[in-house]
mmCIF file of C-alpha atoms in Angstrom:
data_model
loop_
_atom_site.group_PDB
_atom_site.id
_atom_site.type_symbol
_atom_site.label_atom_id
_atom_site.label_comp_id
_atom_site.label_asym_id
_atom_site.label_seq_id
_atom_site.Cartn_x
_atom_site.Cartn_y
_atom_site.Cartn_z
ATOM 1 C CA UNK A 1 103.178 76.519 84.772
ATOM 2 C CA UNK A 2 105.135 77.508 87.900
ATOM 3 C CA UNK A 3 105.803 75.463 91.036
ATOM 4 C CA UNK A 4 106.269 76.899 94.515
ATOM 5 C CA UNK A 5 106.481 75.512 98.041
ATOM 6 C CA UNK A 6 103.497 76.066 100.319
ATOM 7 C CA UNK A 7 104.577 78.629 102.964
ATOM 8 C CA UNK A 8 102.708 76.649 105.620
ATOM 9 C CA UNK A 9 103.653 73.002 105.044
ATOM 10 C CA UNK A 10 106.257 73.080 102.256
ATOM 11 C CA UNK A 11 104.223 70.899 99.859
ATOM 12 C CA UNK A 12 104.473 71.641 96.129
ATOM 13 C CA UNK A 13 102.008 74.277 94.955
ATOM 14 C CA UNK A 14 101.531 74.602 91.192
ATOM 15 C CA UNK A 15 100.126 77.601 89.330
ATOM 16 C CA UNK A 16 99.090 76.584 85.808
ATOM 17 C CA UNK A 17 97.929 80.056 84.792
ATOM 18 C CA UNK A 18 100.257 83.053 84.678
ATOM 19 C CA UNK A 19 97.409 85.310 85.879
ATOM 20 C CA UNK A 20 96.331 83.186 88.853
ATOM 21 C CA UNK A 21 96.977 84.953 92.149
ATOM 22 C CA UNK A 22 95.449 82.615 94.726
ATOM 23 C CA UNK A 23 95.634 78.881 95.316
ATOM 24 C CA UNK A 24 94.668 76.389 97.992
ATOM 25 C CA UNK A 25 97.201 73.833 99.182
ATOM 26 C CA UNK A 26 95.799 70.331 98.719
ATOM 27 C CA UNK A 27 97.825 69.055 101.708
ATOM 28 C CA UNK A 28 97.084 71.561 104.463
ATOM 29 C CA UNK A 29 94.173 73.575 102.944
ATOM 30 C CA UNK A 30 96.008 76.867 103.408
ATOM 31 C CA UNK A 31 94.833 79.743 101.216
ATOM 32 C CA UNK A 32 97.888 81.255 99.536
ATOM 33 C CA UNK A 33 98.260 84.472 97.548
ATOM 34 C CA UNK A 34 101.067 84.935 95.027
ATOM 35 C CA UNK A 35 103.010 88.206 95.063
ATOM 36 C CA UNK A 36 105.490 88.138 92.179
ATOM 37 C CA UNK A 37 107.914 85.376 93.257
ATOM 38 C CA UNK A 38 106.828 84.827 96.863
ATOM 39 C CA UNK A 39 103.706 83.414 98.514
ATOM 40 C CA UNK A 40 101.681 84.712 101.438
ATOM 41 C CA UNK A 41 99.446 82.536 103.587
ATOM 42 C CA UNK A 42 95.996 84.033 104.216
ATOM 43 C CA UNK A 43 94.623 81.320 106.467
ATOM 44 C CA UNK A 44 92.801 78.027 106.076
ATOM 45 C CA UNK A 45 89.957 77.510 103.674
ATOM 46 C CA UNK A 46 86.701 75.987 104.859
ATOM 47 C CA UNK A 47 86.252 72.321 104.018
ATOM 48 C CA UNK A 48 84.340 71.710 100.794
ATOM 49 C CA UNK A 49 81.334 69.523 101.527
ATOM 50 C CA UNK A 50 80.893 66.595 99.135
ATOM 51 C CA UNK A 51 78.268 67.911 96.736
ATOM 52 C CA UNK A 52 78.511 64.952 94.355
ATOM 53 C CA UNK A 53 79.991 67.125 91.644
ATOM 54 C CA UNK A 54 81.350 65.098 88.707
ATOM 55 C CA UNK A 55 84.164 67.631 88.295
ATOM 56 C CA UNK A 56 87.567 67.918 89.926
ATOM 57 C CA UNK A 57 90.689 70.017 89.452
ATOM 58 C CA UNK A 58 92.208 68.571 86.288
ATOM 59 C CA UNK A 59 88.931 67.764 84.508
ATOM 60 C CA UNK A 60 89.184 68.727 80.822
ATOM 61 C CA UNK A 61 86.545 69.624 78.274
ATOM 62 C CA UNK A 62 85.769 71.537 75.118
ATOM 63 C CA UNK A 63 83.616 74.545 74.328
ATOM 64 C CA UNK A 64 82.955 75.797 70.793
ATOM 65 C CA UNK A 65 86.080 74.214 69.374
ATOM 66 C CA UNK A 66 88.436 75.222 72.206
ATOM 67 C CA UNK A 67 89.845 72.938 74.894
ATOM 68 C CA UNK A 68 90.045 73.843 78.580
ATOM 69 C CA UNK A 69 91.125 72.445 81.951
ATOM 70 C CA UNK A 70 89.364 73.130 85.248
ATOM 71 C CA UNK A 71 92.094 74.433 87.559
ATOM 72 C CA UNK A 72 90.096 75.721 90.546
ATOM 73 C CA UNK A 73 86.682 76.506 91.935
ATOM 74 C CA UNK A 74 84.738 78.652 94.377
ATOM 75 C CA UNK A 75 81.838 77.306 96.397
ATOM 76 C CA UNK A 76 79.063 79.910 96.533
ATOM 77 C CA UNK A 77 76.307 79.870 99.166
ATOM 78 C CA UNK A 78 73.036 81.802 99.208
ATOM 79 C CA UNK A 79 69.712 81.580 101.044
ATOM 80 C CA UNK A 80 68.229 78.906 98.749
ATOM 81 C CA UNK A 81 71.262 76.669 98.302
ATOM 82 C CA UNK A 82 74.750 76.484 96.808
ATOM 83 C CA UNK A 83 76.551 76.263 93.499
ATOM 84 C CA UNK A 84 80.121 75.957 92.217
ATOM 85 C CA UNK A 85 82.022 78.262 89.876
ATOM 86 C CA UNK A 86 84.895 76.398 88.184
ATOM 87 C CA UNK A 87 87.826 78.400 86.821
ATOM 88 C CA UNK A 88 88.472 77.107 83.279
ATOM 89 C CA UNK A 89 91.896 77.688 81.725
ATOM 90 C CA UNK A 90 91.849 77.295 77.930
ATOM 91 C CA UNK A 91 94.735 75.879 75.926
ATOM 92 C CA UNK A 92 95.127 79.210 74.111
ATOM 93 C CA UNK A 93 95.598 81.055 77.428
ATOM 94 C CA UNK A 94 92.098 82.515 77.650
ATOM 95 C CA UNK A 95 89.882 82.002 80.696
ATOM 96 C CA UNK A 96 86.283 81.200 81.464
ATOM 97 C CA UNK A 97 83.998 80.129 84.289
ATOM 98 C CA UNK A 98 81.921 76.960 84.286
ATOM 99 C CA UNK A 99 78.938 77.321 86.599
ATOM 100 C CA UNK A 100 77.425 74.135 87.978
ATOM 101 C CA UNK A 101 74.067 74.384 89.734
ATOM 102 C CA UNK A 102 71.166 71.937 90.138
ATOM 103 C CA UNK A 103 72.173 69.941 87.078
ATOM 104 C CA UNK A 104 72.600 72.987 84.826
ATOM 105 C CA UNK A 105 75.936 73.946 83.241
ATOM 106 C CA UNK A 106 76.900 77.359 81.939
ATOM 107 C CA UNK A 107 80.122 78.754 80.509
ATOM 108 C CA UNK A 108 80.712 82.470 80.980
ATOM 109 C CA UNK A 109 83.533 84.892 80.299
ATOM 110 C CA UNK A 110 84.486 88.056 82.160
ATOM 111 C CA UNK A 111 84.087 91.091 79.932
ATOM 112 C CA UNK A 112 84.166 94.872 80.162
ATOM 113 C CA UNK A 113 81.271 97.163 79.339
ATOM 114 C CA UNK A 114 81.864 100.747 80.504
ATOM 115 C CA UNK A 115 78.343 101.633 79.328
ATOM 116 C CA UNK A 116 76.634 98.907 81.368
ATOM 117 C CA UNK A 117 73.317 100.298 82.594
ATOM 118 C CA UNK A 118 71.613 98.606 85.548
ATOM 119 C CA UNK A 119 68.388 99.861 87.191
ATOM 120 C CA UNK A 120 68.903 101.433 90.597
ATOM 121 C CA UNK A 121 66.680 98.922 92.400
ATOM 122 C CA UNK A 122 68.206 95.749 90.823
ATOM 123 C CA UNK A 123 64.748 94.138 90.924
ATOM 124 C CA UNK A 124 63.589 91.113 88.877
ATOM 125 C CA UNK A 125 61.928 91.993 85.541
ATOM 126 C CA UNK A 126 63.652 95.383 85.486
ATOM 127 C CA UNK A 127 65.431 96.234 82.230
ATOM 128 C CA UNK A 128 69.170 96.645 81.778
ATOM 129 C CA UNK A 129 71.333 97.479 78.786
ATOM 130 C CA UNK A 130 74.478 95.418 78.165
ATOM 131 C CA UNK A 131 76.699 96.066 75.161
ATOM 132 C CA UNK A 132 73.797 97.851 73.518
ATOM 133 C CA UNK A 133 71.309 94.980 73.979
ATOM 134 C CA UNK A 134 68.249 94.901 76.225
ATOM 135 C CA UNK A 135 68.233 92.394 79.078
ATOM 136 C CA UNK A 136 65.736 91.596 81.822
ATOM 137 C CA UNK A 137 66.851 90.868 85.376
ATOM 138 C CA UNK A 138 65.851 87.305 86.278
ATOM 139 C CA UNK A 139 67.282 86.893 89.751
ATOM 140 C CA UNK A 140 69.022 88.945 92.430
ATOM 141 C CA UNK A 141 70.679 87.373 95.455
ATOM 142 C CA UNK A 142 73.285 88.048 98.104
ATOM 143 C CA UNK A 143 75.940 85.343 97.979
ATOM 144 C CA UNK A 144 78.755 84.253 100.259
ATOM 145 C CA UNK A 145 82.049 82.805 99.027
ATOM 146 C CA UNK A 146 82.310 79.842 101.356
ATOM 147 C CA UNK A 147 85.278 77.774 100.197
ATOM 148 C CA UNK A 148 87.697 77.171 97.355
ATOM 149 C CA UNK A 149 90.134 74.685 95.874
ATOM 150 C CA UNK A 150 92.831 74.895 93.235
ATOM 151 C CA UNK A 151 93.925 78.215 91.759
ATOM 152 C CA UNK A 152 91.959 81.391 91.055
ATOM 153 C CA UNK A 153 92.607 84.603 89.088
ATOM 154 C CA UNK A 154 91.709 86.774 92.088
ATOM 155 C CA UNK A 155 91.969 86.561 95.848
ATOM 156 C CA UNK A 156 89.037 86.371 98.230
ATOM 157 C CA UNK A 157 88.488 85.801 101.911
ATOM 158 C CA UNK A 158 86.107 83.158 103.282
ATOM 159 C CA UNK A 159 82.659 84.544 104.164
ATOM 160 C CA UNK A 160 83.161 87.448 101.740
ATOM 161 C CA UNK A 161 79.779 88.534 100.345
ATOM 162 C CA UNK A 162 78.609 90.024 97.059
ATOM 163 C CA UNK A 163 75.427 90.761 95.154
ATOM 164 C CA UNK A 164 74.823 88.501 92.158
ATOM 165 C CA UNK A 165 72.452 89.603 89.376
ATOM 166 C CA UNK A 166 71.404 87.211 86.597
ATOM 167 C CA UNK A 167 69.939 88.612 83.392
ATOM 168 C CA UNK A 168 68.543 87.236 80.136
ATOM 169 C CA UNK A 169 68.097 88.787 76.686
ATOM 170 C CA UNK A 170 65.211 88.085 74.294
ATOM 171 C CA UNK A 171 67.555 86.016 72.093
ATOM 172 C CA UNK A 172 68.448 83.734 75.030
ATOM 173 C CA UNK A 173 71.833 85.307 75.799
ATOM 174 C CA UNK A 174 72.787 85.171 79.480
ATOM 175 C CA UNK A 175 74.585 87.760 81.586
ATOM 176 C CA UNK A 176 75.642 87.913 85.215
ATOM 177 C CA UNK A 177 76.898 90.886 87.202
ATOM 178 C CA UNK A 178 78.782 90.485 90.484
ATOM 179 C CA UNK A 179 78.840 93.597 92.666
ATOM 180 C CA UNK A 180 81.340 93.922 95.524
ATOM 181 C CA UNK A 181 82.552 96.824 97.633
ATOM 182 C CA UNK A 182 85.484 97.387 95.268
ATOM 183 C CA UNK A 183 83.445 97.400 92.050
ATOM 184 C CA UNK A 184 81.487 95.154 89.723
ATOM 185 C CA UNK A 185 82.281 92.512 87.099
ATOM 186 C CA UNK A 186 80.196 91.499 84.081
ATOM 187 C CA UNK A 187 80.121 87.934 82.728
ATOM 188 C CA UNK A 188 78.518 86.878 79.436
ATOM 189 C CA UNK A 189 77.817 83.299 78.381
ATOM 190 C CA UNK A 190 75.274 80.585 77.740
ATOM 191 C CA UNK A 191 73.791 77.388 79.137
ATOM 192 C CA UNK A 192 75.003 74.199 77.460
ATOM 193 C CA UNK A 193 74.101 70.501 77.953
ATOM 194 C CA UNK A 194 76.595 68.400 79.894
ATOM 195 C CA UNK A 195 77.317 66.146 76.916
ATOM 196 C CA UNK A 196 78.334 69.058 74.688
ATOM 197 C CA UNK A 197 81.513 69.686 76.708
ATOM 198 C CA UNK A 198 82.939 66.175 76.158
ATOM 199 C CA UNK A 199 84.425 66.146 79.666
ATOM 200 C CA UNK A 200 87.360 63.902 80.505
ATOM 201 C CA UNK A 201 89.018 63.004 83.832
ATOM 202 C CA UNK A 202 85.785 63.262 85.794
ATOM 203 C CA UNK A 203 85.368 62.040 89.348
ATOM 204 C CA UNK A 204 84.120 58.486 89.768
ATOM 205 C CA UNK A 205 80.625 58.722 91.232
ATOM 206 C CA UNK A 206 77.953 56.095 91.746
ATOM 207 C CA UNK A 207 75.306 56.430 89.084
ATOM 208 C CA UNK A 208 77.482 58.201 86.486
#
């Protein structure tokens, strides 16, 4: 964990992960990128609308015997709605992403697959091969990164767009591919029920 001073307002800015490069100041909402030992202000992040999420920066949980803390999130917008991607920092130093959308929860992990084969058209029901297994494309959408809070392992600019491709294997395994101008990233994971994560330090919401 490292603490800096926000270059805009001077408030304390903490990076819990050694690989995090971007954070949002909780006092002035400035987006800040870390370059070695100094910080650069990118601008102000858009205000996160209250989406009644039970999570917050600092929420903890467990996944398959490992404990994690949610240290940041990105709000993603597309034509049919929104969802949140929470950056999960595990106690052993590994990282994951907890997706939260319409009451469904999914943990995924960034992975490399140099032999990833996607169909040229990226159309639903088309076949793809990931790590030697056959997947079917379930959904393809253009998304916009609308806002963020906390720290992230990469930098982005508000209103940045990407193509998001969701895929499913016959055995139920889930995969997601994000395609941007500078390349693509594969994520593998699974859907899990809310109760299985044993979350702690949740937001206080009416009805929960």
